[in-house]
Short mmCIF file of N, CA and C in Angstrom, two decimals:
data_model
loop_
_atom_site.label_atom_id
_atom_site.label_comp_id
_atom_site.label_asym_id
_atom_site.label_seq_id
_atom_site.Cartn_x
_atom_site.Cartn_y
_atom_site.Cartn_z
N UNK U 10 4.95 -29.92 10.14
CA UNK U 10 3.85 -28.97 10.21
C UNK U 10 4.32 -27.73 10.96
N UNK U 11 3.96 -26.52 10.85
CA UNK U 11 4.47 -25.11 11.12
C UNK U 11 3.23 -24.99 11.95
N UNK U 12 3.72 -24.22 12.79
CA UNK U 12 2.75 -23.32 13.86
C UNK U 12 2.88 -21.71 13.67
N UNK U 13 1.68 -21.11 13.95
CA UNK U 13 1.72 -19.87 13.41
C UNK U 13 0.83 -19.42 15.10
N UNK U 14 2.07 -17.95 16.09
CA UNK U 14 1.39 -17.75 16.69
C UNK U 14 1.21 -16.30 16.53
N UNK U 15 0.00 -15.92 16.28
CA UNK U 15 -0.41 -14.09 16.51
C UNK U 15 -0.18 -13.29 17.68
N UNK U 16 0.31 -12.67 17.24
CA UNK U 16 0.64 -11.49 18.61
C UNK U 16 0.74 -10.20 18.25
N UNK U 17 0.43 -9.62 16.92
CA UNK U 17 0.62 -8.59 15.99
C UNK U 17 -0.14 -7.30 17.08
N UNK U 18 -1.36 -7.75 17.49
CA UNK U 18 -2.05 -6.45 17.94
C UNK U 18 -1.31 -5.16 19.28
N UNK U 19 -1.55 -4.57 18.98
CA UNK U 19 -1.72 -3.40 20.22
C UNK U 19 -1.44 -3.56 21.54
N UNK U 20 -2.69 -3.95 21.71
CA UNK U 20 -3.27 -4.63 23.13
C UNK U 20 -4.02 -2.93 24.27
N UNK U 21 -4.43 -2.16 23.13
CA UNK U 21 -4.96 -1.28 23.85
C UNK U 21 -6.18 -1.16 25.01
N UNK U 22 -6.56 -2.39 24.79
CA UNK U 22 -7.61 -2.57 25.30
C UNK U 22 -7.47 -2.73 27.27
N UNK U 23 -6.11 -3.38 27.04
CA UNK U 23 -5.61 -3.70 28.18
C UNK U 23 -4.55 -2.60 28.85
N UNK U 24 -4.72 -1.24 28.03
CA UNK U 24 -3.90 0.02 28.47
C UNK U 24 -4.31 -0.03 30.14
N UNK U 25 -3.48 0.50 30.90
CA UNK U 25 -2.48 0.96 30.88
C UNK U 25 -1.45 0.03 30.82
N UNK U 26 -1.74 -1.29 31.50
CA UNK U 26 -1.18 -2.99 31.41
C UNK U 26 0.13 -2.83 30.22
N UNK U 27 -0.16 -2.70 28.82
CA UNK U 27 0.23 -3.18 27.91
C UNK U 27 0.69 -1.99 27.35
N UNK U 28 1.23 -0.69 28.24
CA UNK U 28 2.32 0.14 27.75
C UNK U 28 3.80 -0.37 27.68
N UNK U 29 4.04 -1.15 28.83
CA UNK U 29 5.42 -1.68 28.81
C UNK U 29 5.29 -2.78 28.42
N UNK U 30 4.61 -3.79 28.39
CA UNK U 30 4.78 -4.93 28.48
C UNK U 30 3.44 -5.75 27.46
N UNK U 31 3.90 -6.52 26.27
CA UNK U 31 2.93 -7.14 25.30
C UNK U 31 2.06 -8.03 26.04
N UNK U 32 0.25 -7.88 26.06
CA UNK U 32 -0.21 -8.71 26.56
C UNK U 32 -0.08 -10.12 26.77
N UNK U 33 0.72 -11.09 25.81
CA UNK U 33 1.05 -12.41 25.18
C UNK U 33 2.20 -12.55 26.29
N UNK U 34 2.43 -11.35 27.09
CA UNK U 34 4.04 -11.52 27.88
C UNK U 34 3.58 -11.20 29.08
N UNK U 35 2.50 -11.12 29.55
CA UNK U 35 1.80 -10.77 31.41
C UNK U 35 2.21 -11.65 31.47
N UNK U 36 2.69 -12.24 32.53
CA UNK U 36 2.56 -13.58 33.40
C UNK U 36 1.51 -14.01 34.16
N UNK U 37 1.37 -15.29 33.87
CA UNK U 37 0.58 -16.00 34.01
C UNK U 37 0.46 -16.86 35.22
N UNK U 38 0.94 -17.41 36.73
CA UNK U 38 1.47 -18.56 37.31
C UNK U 38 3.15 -18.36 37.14
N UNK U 39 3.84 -17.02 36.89
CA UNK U 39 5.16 -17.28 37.13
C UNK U 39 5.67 -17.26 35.37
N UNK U 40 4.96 -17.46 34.69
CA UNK U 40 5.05 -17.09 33.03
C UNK U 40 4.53 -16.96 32.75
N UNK U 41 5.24 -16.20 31.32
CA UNK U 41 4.29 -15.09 30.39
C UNK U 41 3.33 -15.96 29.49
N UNK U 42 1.58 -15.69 29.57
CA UNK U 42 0.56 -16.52 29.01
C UNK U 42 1.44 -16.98 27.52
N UNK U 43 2.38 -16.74 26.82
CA UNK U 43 2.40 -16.88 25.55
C UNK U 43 3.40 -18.63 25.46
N UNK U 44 4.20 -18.31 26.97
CA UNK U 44 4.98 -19.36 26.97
C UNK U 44 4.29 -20.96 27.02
N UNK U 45 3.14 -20.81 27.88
CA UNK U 45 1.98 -22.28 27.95
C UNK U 45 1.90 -22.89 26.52
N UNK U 46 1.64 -21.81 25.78
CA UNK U 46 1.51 -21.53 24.06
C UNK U 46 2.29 -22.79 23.33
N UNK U 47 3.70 -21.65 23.35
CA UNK U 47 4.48 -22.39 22.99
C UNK U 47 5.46 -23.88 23.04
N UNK U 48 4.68 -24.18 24.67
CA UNK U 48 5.24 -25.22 25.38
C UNK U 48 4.72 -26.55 24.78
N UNK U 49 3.11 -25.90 25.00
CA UNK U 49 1.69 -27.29 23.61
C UNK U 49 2.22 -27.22 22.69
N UNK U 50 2.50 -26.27 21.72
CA UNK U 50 2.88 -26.64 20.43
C UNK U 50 3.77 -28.01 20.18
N UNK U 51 5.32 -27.08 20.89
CA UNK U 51 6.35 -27.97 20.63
C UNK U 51 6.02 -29.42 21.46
N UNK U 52 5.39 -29.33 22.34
CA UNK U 52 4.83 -30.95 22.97
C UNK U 52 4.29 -31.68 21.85
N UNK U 53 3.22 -30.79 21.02
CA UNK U 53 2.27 -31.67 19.81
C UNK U 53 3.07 -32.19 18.90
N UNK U 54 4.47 -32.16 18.42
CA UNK U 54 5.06 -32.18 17.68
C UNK U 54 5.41 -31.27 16.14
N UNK U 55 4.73 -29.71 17.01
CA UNK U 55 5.01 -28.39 16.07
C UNK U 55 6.62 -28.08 15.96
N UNK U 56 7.38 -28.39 15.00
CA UNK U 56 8.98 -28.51 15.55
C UNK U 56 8.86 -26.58 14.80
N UNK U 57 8.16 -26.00 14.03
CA UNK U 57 8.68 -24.95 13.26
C UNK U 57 7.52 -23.72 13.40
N UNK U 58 8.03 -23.18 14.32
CA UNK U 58 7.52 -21.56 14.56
C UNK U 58 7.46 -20.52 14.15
N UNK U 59 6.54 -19.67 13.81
CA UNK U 59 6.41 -18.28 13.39
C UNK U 59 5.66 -17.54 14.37
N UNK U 60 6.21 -16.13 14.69
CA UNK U 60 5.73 -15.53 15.76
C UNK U 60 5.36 -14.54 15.08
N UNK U 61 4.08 -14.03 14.98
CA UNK U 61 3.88 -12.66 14.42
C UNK U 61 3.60 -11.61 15.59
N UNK U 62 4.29 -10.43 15.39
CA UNK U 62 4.63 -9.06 16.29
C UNK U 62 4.40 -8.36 15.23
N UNK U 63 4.27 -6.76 16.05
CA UNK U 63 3.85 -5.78 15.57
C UNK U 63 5.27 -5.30 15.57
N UNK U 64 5.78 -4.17 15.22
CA UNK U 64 6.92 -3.94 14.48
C UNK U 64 7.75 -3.14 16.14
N UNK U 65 7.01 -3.19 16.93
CA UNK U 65 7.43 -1.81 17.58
C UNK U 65 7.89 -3.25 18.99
N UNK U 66 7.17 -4.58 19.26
CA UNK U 66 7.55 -5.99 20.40
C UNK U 66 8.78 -6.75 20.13
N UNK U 67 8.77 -6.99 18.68
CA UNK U 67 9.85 -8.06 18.44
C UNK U 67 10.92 -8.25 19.21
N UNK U 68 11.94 -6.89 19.85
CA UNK U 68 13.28 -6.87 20.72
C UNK U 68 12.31 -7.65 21.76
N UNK U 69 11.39 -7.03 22.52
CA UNK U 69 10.96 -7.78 24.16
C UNK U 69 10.73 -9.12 23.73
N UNK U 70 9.89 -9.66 22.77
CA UNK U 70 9.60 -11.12 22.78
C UNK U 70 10.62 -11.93 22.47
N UNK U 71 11.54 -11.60 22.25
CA UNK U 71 13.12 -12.39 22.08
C UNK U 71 13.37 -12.25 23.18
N UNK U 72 13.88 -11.35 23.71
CA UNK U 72 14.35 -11.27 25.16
C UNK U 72 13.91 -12.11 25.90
N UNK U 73 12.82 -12.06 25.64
CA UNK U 73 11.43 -12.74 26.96
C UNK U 73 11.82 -14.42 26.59
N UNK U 74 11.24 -14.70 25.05
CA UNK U 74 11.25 -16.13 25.14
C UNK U 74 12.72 -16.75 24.58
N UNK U 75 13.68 -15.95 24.75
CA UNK U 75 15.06 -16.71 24.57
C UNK U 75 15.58 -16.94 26.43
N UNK U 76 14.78 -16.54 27.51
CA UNK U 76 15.00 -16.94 29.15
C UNK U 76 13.98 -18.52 29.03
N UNK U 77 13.22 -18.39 28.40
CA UNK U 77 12.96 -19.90 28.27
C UNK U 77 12.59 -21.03 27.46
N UNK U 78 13.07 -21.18 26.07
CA UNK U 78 13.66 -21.68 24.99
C UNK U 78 14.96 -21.61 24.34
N UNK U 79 15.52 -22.55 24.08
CA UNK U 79 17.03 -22.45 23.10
C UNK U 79 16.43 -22.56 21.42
N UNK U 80 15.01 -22.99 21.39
CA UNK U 80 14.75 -23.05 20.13
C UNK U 80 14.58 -21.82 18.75
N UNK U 81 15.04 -21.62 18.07
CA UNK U 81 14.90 -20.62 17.19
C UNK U 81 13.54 -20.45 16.73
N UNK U 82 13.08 -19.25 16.95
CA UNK U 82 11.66 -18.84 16.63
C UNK U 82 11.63 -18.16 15.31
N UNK U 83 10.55 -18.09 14.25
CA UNK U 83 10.91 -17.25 12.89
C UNK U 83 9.91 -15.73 13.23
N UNK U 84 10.35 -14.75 13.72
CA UNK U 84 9.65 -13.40 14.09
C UNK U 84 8.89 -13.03 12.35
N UNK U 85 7.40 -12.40 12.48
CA UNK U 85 7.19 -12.10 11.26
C UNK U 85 6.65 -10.75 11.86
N UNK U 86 6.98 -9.56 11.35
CA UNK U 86 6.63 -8.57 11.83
C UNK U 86 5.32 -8.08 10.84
N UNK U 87 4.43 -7.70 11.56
CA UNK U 87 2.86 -6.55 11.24
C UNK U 87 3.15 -5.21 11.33
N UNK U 88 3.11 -5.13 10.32
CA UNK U 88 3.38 -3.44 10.32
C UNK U 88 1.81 -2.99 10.04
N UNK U 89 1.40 -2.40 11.03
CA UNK U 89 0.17 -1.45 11.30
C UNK U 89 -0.94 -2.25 11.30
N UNK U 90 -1.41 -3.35 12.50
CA UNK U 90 -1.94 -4.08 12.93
C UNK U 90 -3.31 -3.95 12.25
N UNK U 91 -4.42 -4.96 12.13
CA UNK U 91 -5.66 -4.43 11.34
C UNK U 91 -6.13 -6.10 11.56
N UNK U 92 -6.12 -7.21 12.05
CA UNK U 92 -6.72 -8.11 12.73
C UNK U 92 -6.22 -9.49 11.92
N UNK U 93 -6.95 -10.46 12.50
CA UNK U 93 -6.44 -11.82 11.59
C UNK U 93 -6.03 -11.50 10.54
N UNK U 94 -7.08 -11.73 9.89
CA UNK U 94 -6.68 -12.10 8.21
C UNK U 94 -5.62 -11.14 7.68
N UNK U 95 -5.40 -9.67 8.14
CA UNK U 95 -4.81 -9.01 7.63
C UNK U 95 -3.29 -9.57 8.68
N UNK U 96 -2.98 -10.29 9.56
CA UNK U 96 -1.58 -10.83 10.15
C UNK U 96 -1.85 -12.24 9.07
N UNK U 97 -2.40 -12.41 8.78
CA UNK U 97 -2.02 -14.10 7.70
C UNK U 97 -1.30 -13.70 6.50
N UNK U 98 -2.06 -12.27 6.02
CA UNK U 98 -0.82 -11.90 4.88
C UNK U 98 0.12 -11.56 4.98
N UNK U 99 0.72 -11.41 6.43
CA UNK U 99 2.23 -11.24 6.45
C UNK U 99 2.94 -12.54 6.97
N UNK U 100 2.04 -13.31 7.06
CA UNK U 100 2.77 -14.88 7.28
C UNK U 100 2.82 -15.96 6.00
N UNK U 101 2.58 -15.26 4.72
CA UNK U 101 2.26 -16.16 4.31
C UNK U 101 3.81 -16.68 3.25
N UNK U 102 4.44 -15.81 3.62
CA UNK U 102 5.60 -16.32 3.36
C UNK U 102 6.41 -17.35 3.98
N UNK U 103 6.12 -17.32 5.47
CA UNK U 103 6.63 -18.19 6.71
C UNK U 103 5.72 -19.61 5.93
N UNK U 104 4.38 -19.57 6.00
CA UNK U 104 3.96 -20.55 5.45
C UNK U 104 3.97 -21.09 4.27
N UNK U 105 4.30 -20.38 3.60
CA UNK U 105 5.49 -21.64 1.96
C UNK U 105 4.21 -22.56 1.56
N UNK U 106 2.61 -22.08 1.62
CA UNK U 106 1.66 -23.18 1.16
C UNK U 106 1.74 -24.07 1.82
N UNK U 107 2.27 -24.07 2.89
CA UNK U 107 2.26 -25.94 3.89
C UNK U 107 0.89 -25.46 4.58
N UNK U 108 0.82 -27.46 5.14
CA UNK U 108 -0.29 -27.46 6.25
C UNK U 108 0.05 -26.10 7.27
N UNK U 109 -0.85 -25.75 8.21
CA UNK U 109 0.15 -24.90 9.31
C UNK U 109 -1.35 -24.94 10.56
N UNK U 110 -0.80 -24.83 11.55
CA UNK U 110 -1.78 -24.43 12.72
C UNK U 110 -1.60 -22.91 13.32
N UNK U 111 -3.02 -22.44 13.39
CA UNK U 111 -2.43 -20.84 13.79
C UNK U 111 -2.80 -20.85 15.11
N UNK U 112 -2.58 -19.98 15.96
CA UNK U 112 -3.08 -20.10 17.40
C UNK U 112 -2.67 -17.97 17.93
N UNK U 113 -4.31 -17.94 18.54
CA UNK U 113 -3.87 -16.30 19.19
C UNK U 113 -2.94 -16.81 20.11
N UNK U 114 -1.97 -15.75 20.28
CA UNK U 114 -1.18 -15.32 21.48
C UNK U 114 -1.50 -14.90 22.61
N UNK U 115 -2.91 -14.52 22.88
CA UNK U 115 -3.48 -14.32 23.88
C UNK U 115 -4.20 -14.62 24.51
N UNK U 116 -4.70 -16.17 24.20
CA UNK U 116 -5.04 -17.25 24.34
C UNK U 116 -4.76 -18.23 24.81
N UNK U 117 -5.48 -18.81 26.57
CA UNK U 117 -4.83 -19.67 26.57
C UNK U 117 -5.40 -21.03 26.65
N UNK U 118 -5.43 -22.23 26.71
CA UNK U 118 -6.08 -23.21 26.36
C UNK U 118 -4.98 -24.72 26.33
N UNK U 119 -5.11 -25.53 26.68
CA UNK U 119 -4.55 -26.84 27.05
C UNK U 119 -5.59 -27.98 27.02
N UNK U 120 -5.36 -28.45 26.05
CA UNK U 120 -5.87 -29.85 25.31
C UNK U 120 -4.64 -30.71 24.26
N UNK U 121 -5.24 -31.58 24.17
CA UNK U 121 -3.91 -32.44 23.53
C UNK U 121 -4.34 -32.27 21.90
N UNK U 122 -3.51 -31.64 21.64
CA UNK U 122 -3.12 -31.31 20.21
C UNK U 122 -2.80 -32.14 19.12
N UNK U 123 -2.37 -33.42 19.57
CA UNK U 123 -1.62 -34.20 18.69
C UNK U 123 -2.61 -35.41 17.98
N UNK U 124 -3.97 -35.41 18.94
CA UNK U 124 -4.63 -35.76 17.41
C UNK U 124 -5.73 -34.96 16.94
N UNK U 125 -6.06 -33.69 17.31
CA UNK U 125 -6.29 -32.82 16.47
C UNK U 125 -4.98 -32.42 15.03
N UNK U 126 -4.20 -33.03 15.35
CA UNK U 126 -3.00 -32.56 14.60
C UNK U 126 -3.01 -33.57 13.30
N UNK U 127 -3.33 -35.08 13.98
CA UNK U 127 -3.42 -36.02 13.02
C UNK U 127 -4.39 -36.24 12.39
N UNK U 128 -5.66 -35.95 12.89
CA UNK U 128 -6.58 -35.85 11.96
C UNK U 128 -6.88 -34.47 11.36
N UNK U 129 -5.97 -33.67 10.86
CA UNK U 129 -6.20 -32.13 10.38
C UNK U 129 -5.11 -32.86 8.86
N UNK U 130 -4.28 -33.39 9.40
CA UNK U 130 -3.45 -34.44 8.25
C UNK U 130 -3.94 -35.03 7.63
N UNK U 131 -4.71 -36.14 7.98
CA UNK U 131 -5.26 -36.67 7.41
C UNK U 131 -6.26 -36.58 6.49
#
């Protein structure tokens, strides 16, 4: 099963914050909110990632989450951000018609995933 995490937007909202730095990448407790993210996933047994960025983050969020993962992430870039549904059509290649779980990037939340996972299978 593939995990799909959004991170495509702006983050203007959070200006001046999110001139240098992608909201999904503030730190949180010593890390960036996006890393908690990615930590549940791969705990639930999400082995295959897609990260959607806006065209202008992709270099920082490598940077950022290759200091704490060796795992290969699949970057899907948003070119000219415009909200969910419009970041699903640029994933929908990453998603190949499989099951998939999507999750905001700016979001954070900790619950056990793995049988929400099995009964979404089932």
């Amino acid at each position: 099963m593939k995990g799909l995490i959004l991170c495509g937007g702006k983050g203007t909202r959070l200006h001046p914050i999110t001139y240098t730095v992608p909201k999904q990448l503030i730190p949180i407790g010593n890390k960036p909110l996006i890393v908690y993210t990615i930590e549940l996933l791969l705990k639930s047994g999400i082995d295959e990632l897609g990260i959607l960025v806006n065209e202008y983050n992709k270099p920082i969020f490598q940077k950022v989450l290759n200091k704490y993962f060796t795992e290969d992430f699949y970057y899907i870039i948003q070119y000219d951000p415009k909200g969910i549904a419009h970041g699903l059509l640029f994933a929908e290649e990453f998603i190949n018609k499989e099951k998939f779980i999507m999750v905001l990037g700016d979001n954070s939340f900790n619950f056990d995933l793995k049988h929400f996972i099995a009964d979404f299978k089932t």
